[in-house]
Amino acid sequence: MITTPLANAVLEAAESRRSIRRYSNAPVTESELAQLVETAGRAPSAFNLQPWRWVAVRDPELKSQLQAAAYGQPQVGAAPVVLVLYTDTLDALMNVEETFARTLPAEKAAGTKAHLLSTIGAQSEADREAWGAGQSYIALGYLLLVAEGMGLGTSPMLGFDPEQVKSVLGLPSYARVPALVAVGHPAEEGFASTRHAVGRVLSLR
Ligand SMILES: Cc1cc2nc3c(=O)[nH]c(=O)nc-3n(C[C@H](O)[C@H](O)[C@H](O)COP(=O)(O)O)c2cc1C
């Protein structure tokens, strides 16, 4: 068993995290939001493309429209902030100077960009953004753990109509919406949930 302070902190956050759907009145500050998104953004992604984008919805009217798009799920209305995770793989591809190209020599970066545009960029919009959604779920996992470490409660959700969410927020028509995440200071412990035993999900060869 590894017992460095870092390992302990990560294991503790992973083991104690639960979905939280009730929140205190304490606001989530802009600096908490920035730290949450910045540290979640340390998630790895293929070619370091980081195709995820977030909208932090705090406006009550917008939140109530999001709640309607999420089939009335109460945590959407109850949370001080709802993060909408969406993809913009097109934007990431067109602006590689902001991502891997900053750390590669210019010639290699140009070659990698050309390769990406002729592979991921040549896919249908739907497939391209589905690729971005796969990357974005890594960032979602990071965000849920980082929030736990910051003492924030989260409720990740897939129960919503993505077209309605995009329409409420004016997101690009091609974007995918991998998740909504209600975020707030916890006012409940959450349900005790079980997980598969290791032997059920891991086979050793
Ligand atoms: C991608 C994703 C989508 C989910 N969608 C919903 C949802 O729409 N509504 C909800 O109440 N919980 C939702 N959940 C929460 C799961 O039910 C929950 O994570 C699971 O039961 C394990 O419980 P825990 O998060 O407390 O460990 C979702 C979780 C994930 C990761």
PDB file of C-alpha atoms and ligand atoms in Angstrom:
ATOM      1  CA  MET A   1       0.000   0.000   0.000  1.00  0.00           C
ATOM      2  CA  ILE A   2       1.464   3.378  -1.019  1.00  0.00           C
ATOM      3  CA  THR A   3       1.171   5.904   1.816  1.00  0.00           C
ATOM      4  CA  THR A   4       2.710   9.179   0.692  1.00  0.00           C
ATOM      5  CA  PRO A   5       0.715  12.299   1.700  1.00  0.00           C
ATOM      6  CA  LEU A   6      -0.180  12.843  -1.982  1.00  0.00           C
ATOM      7  CA  ALA A   7      -1.391   9.261  -2.432  1.00  0.00           C
ATOM      8  CA  ASN A   8      -3.396   9.525   0.786  1.00  0.00           C
ATOM      9  CA  ALA A   9      -5.043  12.774  -0.301  1.00  0.00           C
ATOM     10  CA  VAL A  10      -5.979  11.426  -3.736  1.00  0.00           C
ATOM     11  CA  LEU A  11      -7.267   8.103  -2.368  1.00  0.00           C
ATOM     12  CA  GLU A  12      -9.260   9.870   0.331  1.00  0.00           C
ATOM     13  CA  ALA A  13     -10.883  12.237  -2.175  1.00  0.00           C
ATOM     14  CA  ALA A  14     -11.754   9.334  -4.497  1.00  0.00           C
ATOM     15  CA  GLU A  15     -13.196   7.259  -1.687  1.00  0.00           C
ATOM     16  CA  SER A  16     -15.153   9.991   0.097  1.00  0.00           C
ATOM     17  CA  ARG A  17     -16.711  11.642  -2.988  1.00  0.00           C
ATOM     18  CA  ARG A  18     -20.440  11.151  -3.444  1.00  0.00           C
ATOM     19  CA  SER A  19     -23.025  12.863  -5.583  1.00  0.00           C
ATOM     20  CA  ILE A  20     -24.452  15.779  -3.590  1.00  0.00           C
ATOM     21  CA  ARG A  21     -27.843  17.169  -4.575  1.00  0.00           C
ATOM     22  CA  ARG A  22     -28.612  19.519  -1.649  1.00  0.00           C
ATOM     23  CA  TYR A  23     -26.558  22.617  -0.893  1.00  0.00           C
ATOM     24  CA  SER A  24     -26.183  25.274   1.795  1.00  0.00           C
ATOM     25  CA  ASN A  25     -26.803  28.941   0.988  1.00  0.00           C
ATOM     26  CA  ALA A  26     -23.049  29.606   0.810  1.00  0.00           C
ATOM     27  CA  PRO A  27     -22.124  30.895  -2.627  1.00  0.00           C
ATOM     28  CA  VAL A  28     -19.425  29.366  -4.784  1.00  0.00           C
ATOM     29  CA  THR A  29     -17.054  32.273  -5.374  1.00  0.00           C
ATOM     30  CA  GLU A  30     -15.510  33.210  -8.702  1.00  0.00           C
ATOM     31  CA  SER A  31     -12.091  32.300  -7.352  1.00  0.00           C
ATOM     32  CA  GLU A  32     -13.348  28.856  -6.267  1.00  0.00           C
ATOM     33  CA  LEU A  33     -14.829  28.388  -9.746  1.00  0.00           C
ATOM     34  CA  ALA A  34     -11.575  29.461 -11.393  1.00  0.00           C
ATOM     35  CA  GLN A  35      -9.548  27.070  -9.241  1.00  0.00           C
ATOM     36  CA  LEU A  36     -11.984  24.240  -9.949  1.00  0.00           C
ATOM     37  CA  VAL A  37     -11.861  24.687 -13.717  1.00  0.00           C
ATOM     38  CA  GLU A  38      -8.137  25.437 -13.804  1.00  0.00           C
ATOM     39  CA  THR A  39      -7.193  22.306 -11.870  1.00  0.00           C
ATOM     40  CA  ALA A  40      -9.704  20.117 -13.733  1.00  0.00           C
ATOM     41  CA  GLY A  41      -8.012  21.450 -16.859  1.00  0.00           C
ATOM     42  CA  ARG A  42      -4.835  19.632 -15.779  1.00  0.00           C
ATOM     43  CA  ALA A  43      -6.583  16.534 -17.137  1.00  0.00           C
ATOM     44  CA  PRO A  44      -4.677  14.875 -19.956  1.00  0.00           C
ATOM     45  CA  SER A  45      -6.111  14.817 -23.473  1.00  0.00           C
ATOM     46  CA  ALA A  46      -4.989  13.370 -26.785  1.00  0.00           C
ATOM     47  CA  PHE A  47      -2.504  15.769 -28.397  1.00  0.00           C
ATOM     48  CA  ASN A  48      -3.210  18.027 -25.396  1.00  0.00           C
ATOM     49  CA  LEU A  49      -6.118  19.428 -27.424  1.00  0.00           C
ATOM     50  CA  GLN A  50      -8.327  20.142 -24.377  1.00  0.00           C
ATOM     51  CA  PRO A  51     -11.573  20.248 -26.374  1.00  0.00           C
ATOM     52  CA  TRP A  52     -13.709  20.807 -23.273  1.00  0.00           C
ATOM     53  CA  ARG A  53     -15.426  24.105 -22.534  1.00  0.00           C
ATOM     54  CA  TRP A  54     -17.435  25.110 -19.453  1.00  0.00           C
ATOM     55  CA  VAL A  55     -20.247  27.577 -18.847  1.00  0.00           C
ATOM     56  CA  ALA A  56     -20.812  28.460 -15.184  1.00  0.00           C
ATOM     57  CA  VAL A  57     -24.493  29.306 -14.838  1.00  0.00           C
ATOM     58  CA  ARG A  58     -25.379  31.368 -11.772  1.00  0.00           C
ATOM     59  CA  ASP A  59     -28.200  33.539 -13.111  1.00  0.00           C
ATOM     60  CA  PRO A  60     -31.495  32.302 -11.533  1.00  0.00           C
ATOM     61  CA  GLU A  61     -33.510  32.716 -14.740  1.00  0.00           C
ATOM     62  CA  LEU A  62     -30.965  30.780 -16.804  1.00  0.00           C
ATOM     63  CA  LYS A  63     -30.760  28.136 -14.087  1.00  0.00           C
ATOM     64  CA  SER A  64     -34.497  27.642 -14.154  1.00  0.00           C
ATOM     65  CA  GLN A  65     -34.368  27.223 -17.943  1.00  0.00           C
ATOM     66  CA  LEU A  66     -31.582  24.667 -17.487  1.00  0.00           C
ATOM     67  CA  GLN A  67     -33.644  22.885 -14.847  1.00  0.00           C
ATOM     68  CA  ALA A  68     -36.496  22.589 -17.352  1.00  0.00           C
ATOM     69  CA  ALA A  69     -34.013  21.171 -19.901  1.00  0.00           C
ATOM     70  CA  ALA A  70     -32.863  18.697 -17.213  1.00  0.00           C
ATOM     71  CA  TYR A  71     -36.392  17.323 -16.811  1.00  0.00           C
ATOM     72  CA  GLY A  72     -36.884  19.324 -13.603  1.00  0.00           C
ATOM     73  CA  GLN A  73     -34.016  17.707 -11.664  1.00  0.00           C
ATOM     74  CA  PRO A  74     -34.099  19.641  -8.367  1.00  0.00           C
ATOM     75  CA  GLN A  75     -30.332  19.939  -7.870  1.00  0.00           C
ATOM     76  CA  VAL A  76     -30.128  22.147 -10.970  1.00  0.00           C
ATOM     77  CA  GLY A  77     -32.334  24.762  -9.333  1.00  0.00           C
ATOM     78  CA  ALA A  78     -30.889  24.210  -5.852  1.00  0.00           C
ATOM     79  CA  ALA A  79     -27.174  24.592  -6.656  1.00  0.00           C
ATOM     80  CA  PRO A  80     -25.611  28.059  -6.589  1.00  0.00           C
ATOM     81  CA  VAL A  81     -23.743  27.154  -9.793  1.00  0.00           C
ATOM     82  CA  VAL A  82     -24.414  24.714 -12.582  1.00  0.00           C
ATOM     83  CA  LEU A  83     -21.442  23.948 -14.783  1.00  0.00           C
ATOM     84  CA  VAL A  84     -22.334  23.027 -18.340  1.00  0.00           C
ATOM     85  CA  LEU A  85     -19.583  20.941 -19.914  1.00  0.00           C
ATOM     86  CA  TYR A  86     -19.608  21.102 -23.711  1.00  0.00           C
ATOM     87  CA  THR A  87     -17.183  20.290 -26.492  1.00  0.00           C
ATOM     88  CA  ASP A  88     -15.677  22.569 -29.073  1.00  0.00           C
ATOM     89  CA  THR A  89     -13.262  20.234 -30.812  1.00  0.00           C
ATOM     90  CA  LEU A  90     -13.427  22.437 -33.907  1.00  0.00           C
ATOM     91  CA  ASP A  91     -12.195  25.442 -31.904  1.00  0.00           C
ATOM     92  CA  ALA A  92      -9.449  23.310 -30.334  1.00  0.00           C
ATOM     93  CA  LEU A  93      -8.304  22.075 -33.756  1.00  0.00           C
ATOM     94  CA  MET A  94      -8.332  25.525 -35.326  1.00  0.00           C
ATOM     95  CA  ASN A  95      -6.325  27.022 -32.459  1.00  0.00           C
ATOM     96  CA  VAL A  96      -3.612  24.464 -31.796  1.00  0.00           C
ATOM     97  CA  GLU A  97      -1.205  27.348 -31.176  1.00  0.00           C
ATOM     98  CA  GLU A  98      -2.872  27.509 -27.741  1.00  0.00           C
ATOM     99  CA  THR A  99      -2.262  23.846 -26.958  1.00  0.00           C
ATOM    100  CA  PHE A 100       0.385  21.346 -28.103  1.00  0.00           C
ATOM    101  CA  ALA A 101       1.885  23.764 -30.605  1.00  0.00           C
ATOM    102  CA  ARG A 102       3.193  25.902 -27.737  1.00  0.00           C
ATOM    103  CA  THR A 103       5.505  23.139 -26.601  1.00  0.00           C
ATOM    104  CA  LEU A 104       6.545  21.569 -29.939  1.00  0.00           C
ATOM    105  CA  PRO A 105       9.097  22.918 -32.405  1.00  0.00           C
ATOM    106  CA  ALA A 106       7.244  24.897 -35.128  1.00  0.00           C
ATOM    107  CA  GLU A 107       7.829  22.359 -37.889  1.00  0.00           C
ATOM    108  CA  LYS A 108       6.614  19.430 -35.801  1.00  0.00           C
ATOM    109  CA  ALA A 109       3.606  21.428 -34.619  1.00  0.00           C
ATOM    110  CA  ALA A 110       2.639  22.260 -38.210  1.00  0.00           C
ATOM    111  CA  GLY A 111       2.927  18.581 -39.177  1.00  0.00           C
ATOM    112  CA  THR A 112       0.830  17.477 -36.202  1.00  0.00           C
ATOM    113  CA  LYS A 113      -1.813  20.099 -36.965  1.00  0.00           C
ATOM    114  CA  ALA A 114      -2.016  18.939 -40.595  1.00  0.00           C
ATOM    115  CA  HIS A 115      -2.340  15.342 -39.401  1.00  0.00           C
ATOM    116  CA  LEU A 116      -5.127  16.237 -36.961  1.00  0.00           C
ATOM    117  CA  LEU A 117      -7.046  18.302 -39.515  1.00  0.00           C
ATOM    118  CA  SER A 118      -6.913  15.425 -42.007  1.00  0.00           C
ATOM    119  CA  THR A 119      -8.032  12.843 -39.440  1.00  0.00           C
ATOM    120  CA  ILE A 120     -10.208  14.151 -36.588  1.00  0.00           C
ATOM    121  CA  GLY A 121     -10.926  17.351 -38.522  1.00  0.00           C
ATOM    122  CA  ALA A 122     -12.096  15.399 -41.573  1.00  0.00           C
ATOM    123  CA  GLN A 123     -14.662  13.415 -39.610  1.00  0.00           C
ATOM    124  CA  SER A 124     -18.334  14.333 -39.596  1.00  0.00           C
ATOM    125  CA  GLU A 125     -19.211  17.070 -37.085  1.00  0.00           C
ATOM    126  CA  ALA A 126     -20.946  14.444 -34.969  1.00  0.00           C
ATOM    127  CA  ASP A 127     -17.947  12.081 -34.868  1.00  0.00           C
ATOM    128  CA  ARG A 128     -15.480  14.928 -34.299  1.00  0.00           C
ATOM    129  CA  GLU A 129     -17.409  16.231 -31.311  1.00  0.00           C
ATOM    130  CA  ALA A 130     -18.014  12.691 -29.990  1.00  0.00           C
ATOM    131  CA  TRP A 131     -14.219  12.370 -29.959  1.00  0.00           C
ATOM    132  CA  GLY A 132     -14.073  15.614 -27.957  1.00  0.00           C
ATOM    133  CA  ALA A 133     -16.724  14.292 -25.576  1.00  0.00           C
ATOM    134  CA  GLY A 134     -14.521  11.287 -24.787  1.00  0.00           C
ATOM    135  CA  GLN A 135     -11.690  13.653 -23.872  1.00  0.00           C
ATOM    136  CA  SER A 136     -14.054  15.874 -21.898  1.00  0.00           C
ATOM    137  CA  TYR A 137     -15.129  13.040 -19.608  1.00  0.00           C
ATOM    138  CA  ILE A 138     -11.523  12.857 -18.382  1.00  0.00           C
ATOM    139  CA  ALA A 139     -11.794  16.518 -17.372  1.00  0.00           C
ATOM    140  CA  LEU A 140     -15.160  15.791 -15.759  1.00  0.00           C
ATOM    141  CA  GLY A 141     -13.574  13.088 -13.587  1.00  0.00           C
ATOM    142  CA  TYR A 142     -10.827  15.478 -12.575  1.00  0.00           C
ATOM    143  CA  LEU A 143     -13.356  18.188 -11.758  1.00  0.00           C
ATOM    144  CA  LEU A 144     -15.398  15.912  -9.501  1.00  0.00           C
ATOM    145  CA  LEU A 145     -12.280  14.930  -7.532  1.00  0.00           C
ATOM    146  CA  VAL A 146     -10.904  18.472  -7.364  1.00  0.00           C
ATOM    147  CA  ALA A 147     -14.268  19.706  -6.048  1.00  0.00           C
ATOM    148  CA  GLU A 148     -14.171  17.047  -3.350  1.00  0.00           C
ATOM    149  CA  GLY A 149     -10.695  18.205  -2.369  1.00  0.00           C
ATOM    150  CA  MET A 150     -11.993  21.796  -2.162  1.00  0.00           C
ATOM    151  CA  GLY A 151     -14.917  20.801   0.068  1.00  0.00           C
ATOM    152  CA  LEU A 152     -17.481  21.381  -2.687  1.00  0.00           C
ATOM    153  CA  GLY A 153     -20.334  19.008  -3.449  1.00  0.00           C
ATOM    154  CA  THR A 154     -21.163  18.052  -7.032  1.00  0.00           C
ATOM    155  CA  SER A 155     -23.895  16.272  -8.906  1.00  0.00           C
ATOM    156  CA  PRO A 156     -22.889  15.169 -12.412  1.00  0.00           C
ATOM    157  CA  MET A 157     -25.858  14.687 -14.744  1.00  0.00           C
ATOM    158  CA  LEU A 158     -26.676  13.200 -18.111  1.00  0.00           C
ATOM    159  CA  GLY A 159     -30.420  13.489 -17.603  1.00  0.00           C
ATOM    160  CA  PHE A 160     -31.114  16.502 -19.825  1.00  0.00           C
ATOM    161  CA  ASP A 161     -32.047  17.391 -23.376  1.00  0.00           C
ATOM    162  CA  PRO A 162     -28.760  18.539 -24.947  1.00  0.00           C
ATOM    163  CA  GLU A 163     -30.448  20.487 -27.747  1.00  0.00           C
ATOM    164  CA  GLN A 164     -32.469  22.448 -25.191  1.00  0.00           C
ATOM    165  CA  VAL A 165     -29.346  23.139 -23.109  1.00  0.00           C
ATOM    166  CA  LYS A 166     -27.513  24.385 -26.207  1.00  0.00           C
ATOM    167  CA  SER A 167     -30.436  26.580 -27.145  1.00  0.00           C
ATOM    168  CA  VAL A 168     -30.705  28.124 -23.633  1.00  0.00           C
ATOM    169  CA  LEU A 169     -27.001  29.035 -23.651  1.00  0.00           C
ATOM    170  CA  GLY A 170     -26.521  29.741 -27.358  1.00  0.00           C
ATOM    171  CA  LEU A 171     -23.816  27.066 -27.722  1.00  0.00           C
ATOM    172  CA  PRO A 172     -22.576  26.015 -31.183  1.00  0.00           C
ATOM    173  CA  SER A 173     -25.035  23.674 -32.930  1.00  0.00           C
ATOM    174  CA  TYR A 174     -22.299  21.063 -33.472  1.00  0.00           C
ATOM    175  CA  ALA A 175     -21.249  20.980 -29.770  1.00  0.00           C
ATOM    176  CA  ARG A 176     -21.785  17.899 -27.639  1.00  0.00           C
ATOM    177  CA  VAL A 177     -22.828  18.345 -24.007  1.00  0.00           C
ATOM    178  CA  PRO A 178     -21.164  15.518 -22.039  1.00  0.00           C
ATOM    179  CA  ALA A 179     -22.571  16.614 -18.672  1.00  0.00           C
ATOM    180  CA  LEU A 180     -24.161  19.199 -16.432  1.00  0.00           C
ATOM    181  CA  VAL A 181     -22.596  19.470 -12.969  1.00  0.00           C
ATOM    182  CA  ALA A 182     -24.442  21.100 -10.090  1.00  0.00           C
ATOM    183  CA  VAL A 183     -21.881  22.579  -7.672  1.00  0.00           C
ATOM    184  CA  GLY A 184     -22.334  23.956  -4.171  1.00  0.00           C
ATOM    185  CA  HIS A 185     -21.379  23.622  -0.545  1.00  0.00           C
ATOM    186  CA  PRO A 186     -22.865  20.335   0.685  1.00  0.00           C
ATOM    187  CA  ALA A 187     -25.970  20.234   2.881  1.00  0.00           C
ATOM    188  CA  GLU A 188     -26.211  16.429   2.869  1.00  0.00           C
ATOM    189  CA  GLU A 189     -23.875  13.463   2.922  1.00  0.00           C
ATOM    190  CA  GLY A 190     -25.213  11.841  -0.240  1.00  0.00           C
ATOM    191  CA  PHE A 191     -26.211   8.226  -0.672  1.00  0.00           C
ATOM    192  CA  ALA A 192     -23.883   5.395   0.255  1.00  0.00           C
ATOM    193  CA  SER A 193     -23.355   3.718  -3.115  1.00  0.00           C
ATOM    194  CA  THR A 194     -21.559   0.488  -3.868  1.00  0.00           C
ATOM    195  CA  ARG A 195     -18.963  -0.335  -6.476  1.00  0.00           C
ATOM    196  CA  HIS A 196     -18.030  -3.530  -8.260  1.00  0.00           C
ATOM    197  CA  ALA A 197     -15.389  -5.638  -6.571  1.00  0.00           C
ATOM    198  CA  VAL A 198     -12.059  -5.418  -8.347  1.00  0.00           C
ATOM    199  CA  GLY A 199     -12.349  -9.010  -9.549  1.00  0.00           C
ATOM    200  CA  ARG A 200     -15.590  -8.133 -11.378  1.00  0.00           C
ATOM    201  CA  VAL A 201     -13.966  -5.440 -13.519  1.00  0.00           C
ATOM    202  CA  LEU A 202     -10.281  -6.430 -13.665  1.00  0.00           C
ATOM    203  CA  SER A 203      -8.868  -9.510 -15.308  1.00  0.00           C
ATOM    204  CA  LEU A 204      -5.183 -10.254 -15.081  1.00  0.00           C
ATOM    205  CA  ARG A 205      -3.535 -11.944 -18.054  1.00  0.00           C
TER     206      ARG A 205
HETATM  207  C1  LIG B   1     -22.073  10.911 -16.511  1.00  0.00           C
HETATM  208  C2  LIG B   1     -23.001  10.828 -15.319  1.00  0.00           C
HETATM  209  C3  LIG B   1     -24.333  11.129 -15.476  1.00  0.00           C
HETATM  210  C4  LIG B   1     -25.204  11.098 -14.359  1.00  0.00           C
HETATM  211  N1  LIG B   1     -26.499  11.543 -14.511  1.00  0.00           N
HETATM  212  C5  LIG B   1     -27.239  11.740 -13.389  1.00  0.00           C
HETATM  213  C6  LIG B   1     -28.482  12.415 -13.474  1.00  0.00           C
HETATM  214  O1  LIG B   1     -28.930  12.855 -14.549  1.00  0.00           O
HETATM  215  N2  LIG B   1     -29.192  12.601 -12.330  1.00  0.00           N
HETATM  216  C7  LIG B   1     -28.733  12.170 -11.108  1.00  0.00           C
HETATM  217  O2  LIG B   1     -29.409  12.395 -10.111  1.00  0.00           O
HETATM  218  N3  LIG B   1     -27.542  11.541 -10.997  1.00  0.00           N
HETATM  219  C8  LIG B   1     -26.776  11.333 -12.106  1.00  0.00           C
HETATM  220  N4  LIG B   1     -25.540  10.755 -12.007  1.00  0.00           N
HETATM  221  C9  LIG B   1     -25.053  10.312 -10.686  1.00  0.00           C
HETATM  222  C10 LIG B   1     -24.912   8.785 -10.570  1.00  0.00           C
HETATM  223  O3  LIG B   1     -26.176   8.198 -10.387  1.00  0.00           O
HETATM  224  C11 LIG B   1     -23.971   8.485  -9.412  1.00  0.00           C
HETATM  225  O4  LIG B   1     -22.687   9.008  -9.717  1.00  0.00           O
HETATM  226  C12 LIG B   1     -23.824   6.983  -9.101  1.00  0.00           C
HETATM  227  O5  LIG B   1     -25.046   6.447  -8.690  1.00  0.00           O
HETATM  228  C13 LIG B   1     -22.774   6.722  -8.031  1.00  0.00           C
HETATM  229  O6  LIG B   1     -23.068   7.484  -6.868  1.00  0.00           O
HETATM  230  P1  LIG B   1     -22.048   8.562  -6.274  1.00  0.00           P
HETATM  231  O7  LIG B   1     -21.818   9.608  -7.324  1.00  0.00           O
HETATM  232  O8  LIG B   1     -22.708   9.123  -5.052  1.00  0.00           O
HETATM  233  O9  LIG B   1     -20.771   7.846  -5.955  1.00  0.00           O
HETATM  234  C14 LIG B   1     -24.687  10.718 -13.092  1.00  0.00           C
HETATM  235  C15 LIG B   1     -23.327  10.389 -12.969  1.00  0.00           C
HETATM  236  C16 LIG B   1     -22.492  10.464 -14.051  1.00  0.00           C
HETATM  237  C17 LIG B   1     -21.017  10.179 -13.862  1.00  0.00           C
END
